[in-house]
Amino acid sequence: MNNPYKDKKWFKLLSNKYIWVSLSFIVWMTFLDNYSYFDHRILDEDIQQLEENKKYYQEEIKKDKQNIQQLHNSEQIEKYAREKYYMKKDSEDIYIIEFEGDSITKNDTN
């Protein structure tokens, strides 16, 4: 029995075992493997997000270091304590004025 498609170019390509092995390898690596292309895309996005977080936290560390250096001065310590913790000297009175819609509640000031 003689195959009528045997001499056709497309039949030769489809019957080539190396083509089939290559195609199966590409499909396997793209979709099915643990290190597939799509998994790499997700991991690359995670890496990018982590690097952005790293930059943000490094900037915050720089700001905190500057604040710590400023706190070596006793006047700055006093200013910080007054602003953040509402501390006062014995001879002073502090009045906290709350406006409507203010984010500070009575439970926060205790």
Coordinates of N, CA, C and O in Angstrom, one line a residue:
M1 N 0.8 -1.2 0.0 CA 0.0 0.0 0.0 C 0.9 1.2 0.0 O 1.8 1.4 0.8
N2 N 0.6 2.1 -0.9 CA 1.4 3.3 -1.1 C 0.7 4.5 -0.5 O -0.5 4.7 -0.8
N3 N 1.4 5.3 0.3 CA 0.8 6.5 1.0 C 0.9 7.6 0.0 O 1.9 8.0 -0.5
P4 N -0.3 8.2 -0.3 CA -0.3 9.3 -1.3 C 0.3 10.6 -0.8 O 0.7 11.5 -1.5
Y5 N 0.4 10.8 0.6 CA 1.0 12.0 1.2 C 2.5 11.9 1.5 O 3.0 12.8 2.0
K6 N 3.0 10.8 1.2 CA 4.4 10.5 1.5 C 5.4 11.5 0.9 O 6.4 11.9 1.6
D7 N 5.1 12.1 -0.2 CA 6.0 13.0 -0.8 C 5.7 14.5 -0.5 O 6.5 15.3 -0.9
K8 N 4.7 14.7 0.2 CA 4.3 16.1 0.6 C 5.2 16.6 1.7 O 5.6 15.9 2.6
K9 N 5.5 17.9 1.6 CA 6.4 18.5 2.5 C 5.8 18.5 4.0 O 6.5 18.3 4.9
W10 N 4.6 18.9 4.1 CA 3.9 19.0 5.4 C 3.9 17.6 6.1 O 4.0 17.5 7.3
F11 N 3.7 16.5 5.3 CA 3.7 15.2 5.8 C 5.1 14.8 6.4 O 5.2 14.1 7.4
K12 N 6.1 15.2 5.7 CA 7.4 14.9 6.1 C 7.7 15.6 7.5 O 8.4 15.1 8.3
L13 N 7.3 16.8 7.6 CA 7.5 17.6 8.8 C 6.7 16.9 10.0 O 7.3 16.8 11.1
L14 N 5.5 16.5 9.7 CA 4.7 15.9 10.8 C 5.1 14.5 11.2 O 4.9 14.1 12.3
S15 N 5.7 13.9 10.3 CA 6.2 12.5 10.6 C 7.6 12.4 11.1 O 8.1 11.4 11.5
N16 N 8.2 13.6 11.2 CA 9.6 13.6 11.8 C 9.6 13.5 13.3 O 8.9 14.3 14.0
K17 N 10.2 12.5 13.8 CA 10.2 12.3 15.3 C 10.9 13.4 16.0 O 10.6 13.7 17.2
Y18 N 11.9 14.1 15.4 CA 12.6 15.1 16.1 C 11.7 16.4 16.3 O 11.8 17.1 17.3
I19 N 10.9 16.6 15.3 CA 9.9 17.7 15.4 C 9.0 17.4 16.6 O 8.7 18.3 17.4
W20 N 8.5 16.2 16.7 CA 7.6 15.8 17.8 C 8.2 15.9 19.2 O 7.6 16.4 20.1
V21 N 9.4 15.5 19.2 CA 10.2 15.6 20.5 C 10.4 17.0 20.9 O 10.2 17.4 22.0
S22 N 10.8 17.8 19.9 CA 11.0 19.3 20.2 C 9.7 20.0 20.6 O 9.7 20.8 21.6
L23 N 8.6 19.7 19.9 CA 7.4 20.3 20.3 C 6.9 19.9 21.7 O 6.4 20.7 22.5
S24 N 7.1 18.6 22.0 CA 6.7 18.1 23.3 C 7.6 18.8 24.4 O 7.1 19.1 25.5
F25 N 8.8 18.9 24.1 CA 9.7 19.6 25.1 C 9.3 21.0 25.3 O 9.3 21.5 26.5
I26 N 9.0 21.7 24.2 CA 8.6 23.1 24.4 C 7.3 23.3 25.2 O 7.1 24.1 26.1
V27 N 6.3 22.4 24.9 CA 5.1 22.4 25.6 C 5.3 22.1 27.1 O 4.8 22.7 28.0
W28 N 6.1 21.1 27.3 CA 6.4 20.7 28.7 C 7.1 21.8 29.5 O 6.7 22.2 30.6
M29 N 8.1 22.5 28.9 CA 8.8 23.5 29.6 C 7.9 24.8 29.7 O 8.1 25.5 30.7
T30 N 7.0 25.0 28.8 CA 6.2 26.2 28.9 C 5.0 26.1 29.9 O 4.7 27.0 30.6
F31 N 4.4 24.9 29.9 CA 3.2 24.8 30.7 C 3.3 23.8 31.9 O 2.7 24.1 32.9
L32 N 4.0 22.8 31.8 CA 3.9 21.7 32.7 C 5.0 21.6 33.8 O 4.8 21.0 34.8
D33 N 6.1 22.1 33.5 CA 7.3 21.9 34.3 C 7.2 22.8 35.6 O 6.4 23.8 35.6
N34 N 7.9 22.4 36.7 CA 7.9 23.2 37.9 C 8.5 24.5 37.7 O 8.2 25.5 38.4
Y35 N 9.4 24.6 36.7 CA 10.0 25.9 36.4 C 9.6 26.4 35.1 O 10.3 26.9 34.3
S36 N 8.3 26.4 34.9 CA 7.7 26.8 33.6 C 7.8 28.3 33.4 O 8.1 29.1 34.4
Y37 N 7.5 28.7 32.2 CA 7.5 30.2 31.9 C 6.6 30.9 32.8 O 6.9 32.0 33.3
F38 N 5.4 30.4 33.0 CA 4.4 31.2 33.7 C 4.7 31.2 35.2 O 4.5 32.3 35.8
D39 N 5.3 30.2 35.7 CA 5.8 30.3 37.1 C 6.9 31.3 37.3 O 7.0 32.0 38.3
H40 N 7.8 31.4 36.3 CA 8.8 32.4 36.3 C 8.3 33.8 36.2 O 8.8 34.7 36.9
R41 N 7.2 34.0 35.5 CA 6.6 35.3 35.4 C 6.1 35.7 36.8 O 6.2 36.8 37.2
I42 N 5.4 34.8 37.5 CA 4.8 35.1 38.8 C 6.0 35.4 39.8 O 5.9 36.3 40.6
L43 N 7.0 34.6 39.7 CA 8.1 34.8 40.6 C 8.8 36.1 40.3 O 9.3 36.8 41.3
D44 N 8.9 36.5 39.1 CA 9.6 37.8 38.7 C 8.7 38.9 39.3 O 9.3 39.9 39.8
E45 N 7.4 38.8 39.2 CA 6.6 39.9 39.8 C 6.8 39.9 41.3 O 6.8 41.0 41.9
D46 N 6.9 38.8 42.0 CA 7.1 38.8 43.4 C 8.4 39.4 43.7 O 8.5 40.2 44.7
I47 N 9.4 39.1 43.0 CA 10.8 39.7 43.2 C 10.7 41.2 43.0 O 11.3 42.0 43.8
Q48 N 10.0 41.7 42.0 CA 9.9 43.1 41.8 C 9.2 43.8 42.9 O 9.6 44.9 43.4
Q49 N 8.1 43.2 43.4 CA 7.4 43.8 44.6 C 8.3 43.8 45.8 O 8.3 44.8 46.6
L50 N 9.0 42.7 46.0 CA 9.9 42.7 47.2 C 11.1 43.7 47.1 O 11.5 44.3 48.1
E51 N 11.5 44.0 45.9 CA 12.6 45.0 45.7 C 12.0 46.4 46.0 O 12.7 47.2 46.6
E52 N 10.8 46.6 45.6 CA 10.1 47.9 45.9 C 10.0 48.1 47.4 O 10.2 49.1 48.0
N53 N 9.6 47.0 48.1 CA 9.4 47.0 49.5 C 10.8 47.3 50.2 O 10.9 48.0 51.2
K54 N 11.8 46.7 49.6 CA 13.2 46.9 50.2 C 13.6 48.3 50.1 O 14.1 48.9 51.0
K55 N 13.3 49.0 48.9 CA 13.6 50.4 48.7 C 12.9 51.2 49.7 O 13.4 52.2 50.4
Y56 N 11.6 50.9 49.9 CA 10.8 51.7 50.8 C 11.3 51.6 52.3 O 11.5 52.6 53.0
Y57 N 11.6 50.4 52.7 CA 12.1 50.2 54.1 C 13.5 50.8 54.3 O 13.8 51.3 55.3
Q58 N 14.3 50.8 53.2 CA 15.6 51.4 53.3 C 15.5 52.9 53.5 O 16.2 53.6 54.3
E59 N 14.5 53.5 52.8 CA 14.3 55.0 53.0 C 13.8 55.2 54.4 O 14.1 56.2 55.0
E60 N 12.9 54.4 54.9 CA 12.4 54.6 56.2 C 13.5 54.4 57.3 O 13.5 55.1 58.3
I61 N 14.4 53.5 57.0 CA 15.6 53.4 57.9 C 16.4 54.6 57.9 O 16.9 55.1 59.0
K62 N 16.6 55.2 56.7 CA 17.4 56.5 56.7 C 16.7 57.6 57.5 O 17.4 58.3 58.2
K63 N 15.4 57.7 57.3 CA 14.7 58.7 58.1 C 14.8 58.4 59.6 O 15.0 59.4 60.4
D64 N 14.6 57.2 60.0 CA 14.7 56.8 61.4 C 16.1 57.1 62.0 O 16.3 57.6 63.1
K65 N 17.2 56.9 61.2 CA 18.5 57.2 61.6 C 18.7 58.7 61.8 O 19.4 59.1 62.7
Q66 N 18.1 59.4 60.9 CA 18.2 60.9 61.0 C 17.5 61.3 62.3 O 18.0 62.2 63.0
N67 N 16.3 60.8 62.6 CA 15.6 61.1 63.8 C 16.4 60.7 65.0 O 16.4 61.4 66.0
I68 N 17.0 59.6 65.0 CA 17.8 59.1 66.1 C 19.0 60.1 66.4 O 19.3 60.4 67.5
Q69 N 19.6 60.5 65.3 CA 20.8 61.4 65.4 C 20.3 62.8 66.0 O 21.0 63.4 66.8
Q70 N 19.1 63.2 65.6 CA 18.6 64.4 66.2 C 18.3 64.3 67.7 O 18.3 65.2 68.4
L71 N 17.9 63.1 68.1 CA 17.6 62.9 69.5 C 18.8 62.8 70.4 O 18.6 62.7 71.6
H72 N 20.0 63.0 69.9 CA 21.1 63.1 70.8 C 21.2 64.4 71.5 O 21.8 64.5 72.5
N73 N 20.5 65.4 71.0 CA 20.4 66.7 71.6 C 19.2 66.7 72.6 O 18.1 66.2 72.3
S74 N 19.5 67.2 73.8 CA 18.4 67.2 74.8 C 17.2 68.0 74.5 O 16.1 67.7 74.8
E75 N 17.4 69.1 73.7 CA 16.3 69.9 73.3 C 15.4 69.1 72.3 O 14.2 69.3 72.4
Q76 N 16.0 68.4 71.5 CA 15.2 67.6 70.5 C 14.5 66.5 71.2 O 13.3 66.1 70.8
I77 N 15.1 65.9 72.2 CA 14.4 64.9 73.0 C 13.2 65.4 73.7 O 12.1 64.9 73.7
E78 N 13.3 66.6 74.3 CA 12.2 67.3 74.9 C 11.1 67.6 73.9 O 9.9 67.4 74.2
K79 N 11.5 68.1 72.7 CA 10.5 68.4 71.7 C 9.7 67.2 71.3 O 8.5 67.2 71.1
Y80 N 10.5 66.1 71.1 CA 9.8 64.8 70.6 C 8.9 64.3 71.7 O 7.8 63.9 71.4
A81 N 9.3 64.4 73.0 CA 8.4 63.9 74.1 C 7.2 64.7 74.2 O 6.1 64.2 74.4
R82 N 7.3 66.0 74.0 CA 6.1 66.9 74.0 C 5.1 66.6 72.9 O 3.9 66.6 73.1
E83 N 5.7 66.4 71.7 CA 4.8 66.2 70.5 C 4.2 64.8 70.5 O 3.0 64.7 70.2
K84 N 4.9 63.8 70.8 CA 4.4 62.4 70.6 C 3.7 61.9 71.9 O 2.8 61.2 71.8
Y85 N 4.2 62.2 73.1 CA 3.7 61.6 74.3 C 3.0 62.6 75.2 O 2.6 62.3 76.3
Y86 N 2.9 63.9 74.7 CA 2.2 64.9 75.5 C 2.8 65.1 76.9 O 2.1 65.3 77.9
M87 N 4.1 65.0 77.0 CA 4.8 65.2 78.3 C 4.9 66.7 78.6 O 4.9 67.5 77.7
K88 N 5.0 67.0 79.8 CA 5.1 68.4 80.2 C 6.0 68.6 81.4 O 6.4 67.6 82.1
K89 N 6.4 69.8 81.6 CA 7.2 70.1 82.9 C 6.2 70.2 84.0 O 5.0 70.4 83.8
D90 N 6.7 70.2 85.2 CA 5.8 70.3 86.4 C 5.1 71.6 86.5 O 3.9 71.6 87.0
S91 N 5.7 72.6 86.0 CA 5.1 73.9 86.1 C 4.2 74.3 84.9 O 3.7 75.4 84.8
E92 N 3.9 73.4 84.0 CA 3.1 73.7 82.8 C 1.8 73.0 82.8 O 1.6 71.9 83.5
D93 N 0.9 73.5 82.1 CA -0.4 72.9 81.8 C -0.5 72.7 80.3 O -0.2 73.6 79.5
I94 N -1.0 71.5 79.9 CA -1.2 71.2 78.5 C -2.7 71.1 78.2 O -3.4 70.4 78.9
Y95 N -3.1 71.8 77.2 CA -4.5 71.7 76.7 C -4.5 71.0 75.4 O -3.9 71.5 74.4
I96 N -5.3 69.9 75.2 CA -5.4 69.2 74.0 C -6.7 69.6 73.4 O -7.8 69.4 74.0
I97 N -6.7 70.2 72.2 CA -7.9 70.7 71.6 C -8.2 69.7 70.5 O -7.4 69.4 69.5
E98 N -9.4 69.0 70.6 CA -9.8 68.1 69.6 C -10.9 68.7 68.7 O -11.8 69.4 69.1
F99 N -10.7 68.5 67.4 CA -11.6 69.0 66.4 C -12.5 67.9 65.9 O -12.1 66.7 66.0
E100 N -13.7 68.2 65.4 CA -14.6 67.2 64.9 C -13.9 66.5 63.7 O -13.4 67.2 62.8
G101 N -14.0 65.2 63.7 CA -13.3 64.5 62.6 C -11.8 64.2 62.9 O -11.1 63.7 62.0
D102 N -11.3 64.6 64.1 CA -9.9 64.4 64.4 C -9.7 62.9 64.6 O -10.6 62.1 65.0
S103 N -8.6 62.4 64.2 CA -8.3 61.0 64.3 C -7.9 60.5 65.7 O -7.9 59.3 65.9
I104 N -7.7 61.4 66.6 CA -7.3 61.0 68.0 C -8.6 60.8 68.8 O -9.5 61.7 68.8
T105 N -8.8 59.7 69.4 CA -9.9 59.5 70.3 C -9.4 59.5 71.7 O -8.2 59.4 72.0
K106 N -10.4 59.4 72.6 CA -10.0 59.5 74.1 C -9.2 58.2 74.5 O -8.4 58.3 75.3
N107 N -9.5 57.1 73.9 CA -8.8 55.9 74.2 C -7.4 55.9 73.7 O -6.5 55.3 74.3
D108 N -7.1 56.7 72.7 CA -5.7 56.7 72.2 C -4.8 57.6 73.0 O -3.6 57.4 73.1
T109 N -5.4 58.6 73.8 CA -4.6 59.5 74.5 C -4.2 58.9 75.9 O -3.4 59.4 76.6
N110 N -4.9 57.8 76.3 CA -4.6 57.2 77.6 C -3.3 56.5 77.6 O -2.8 55.8 76.9

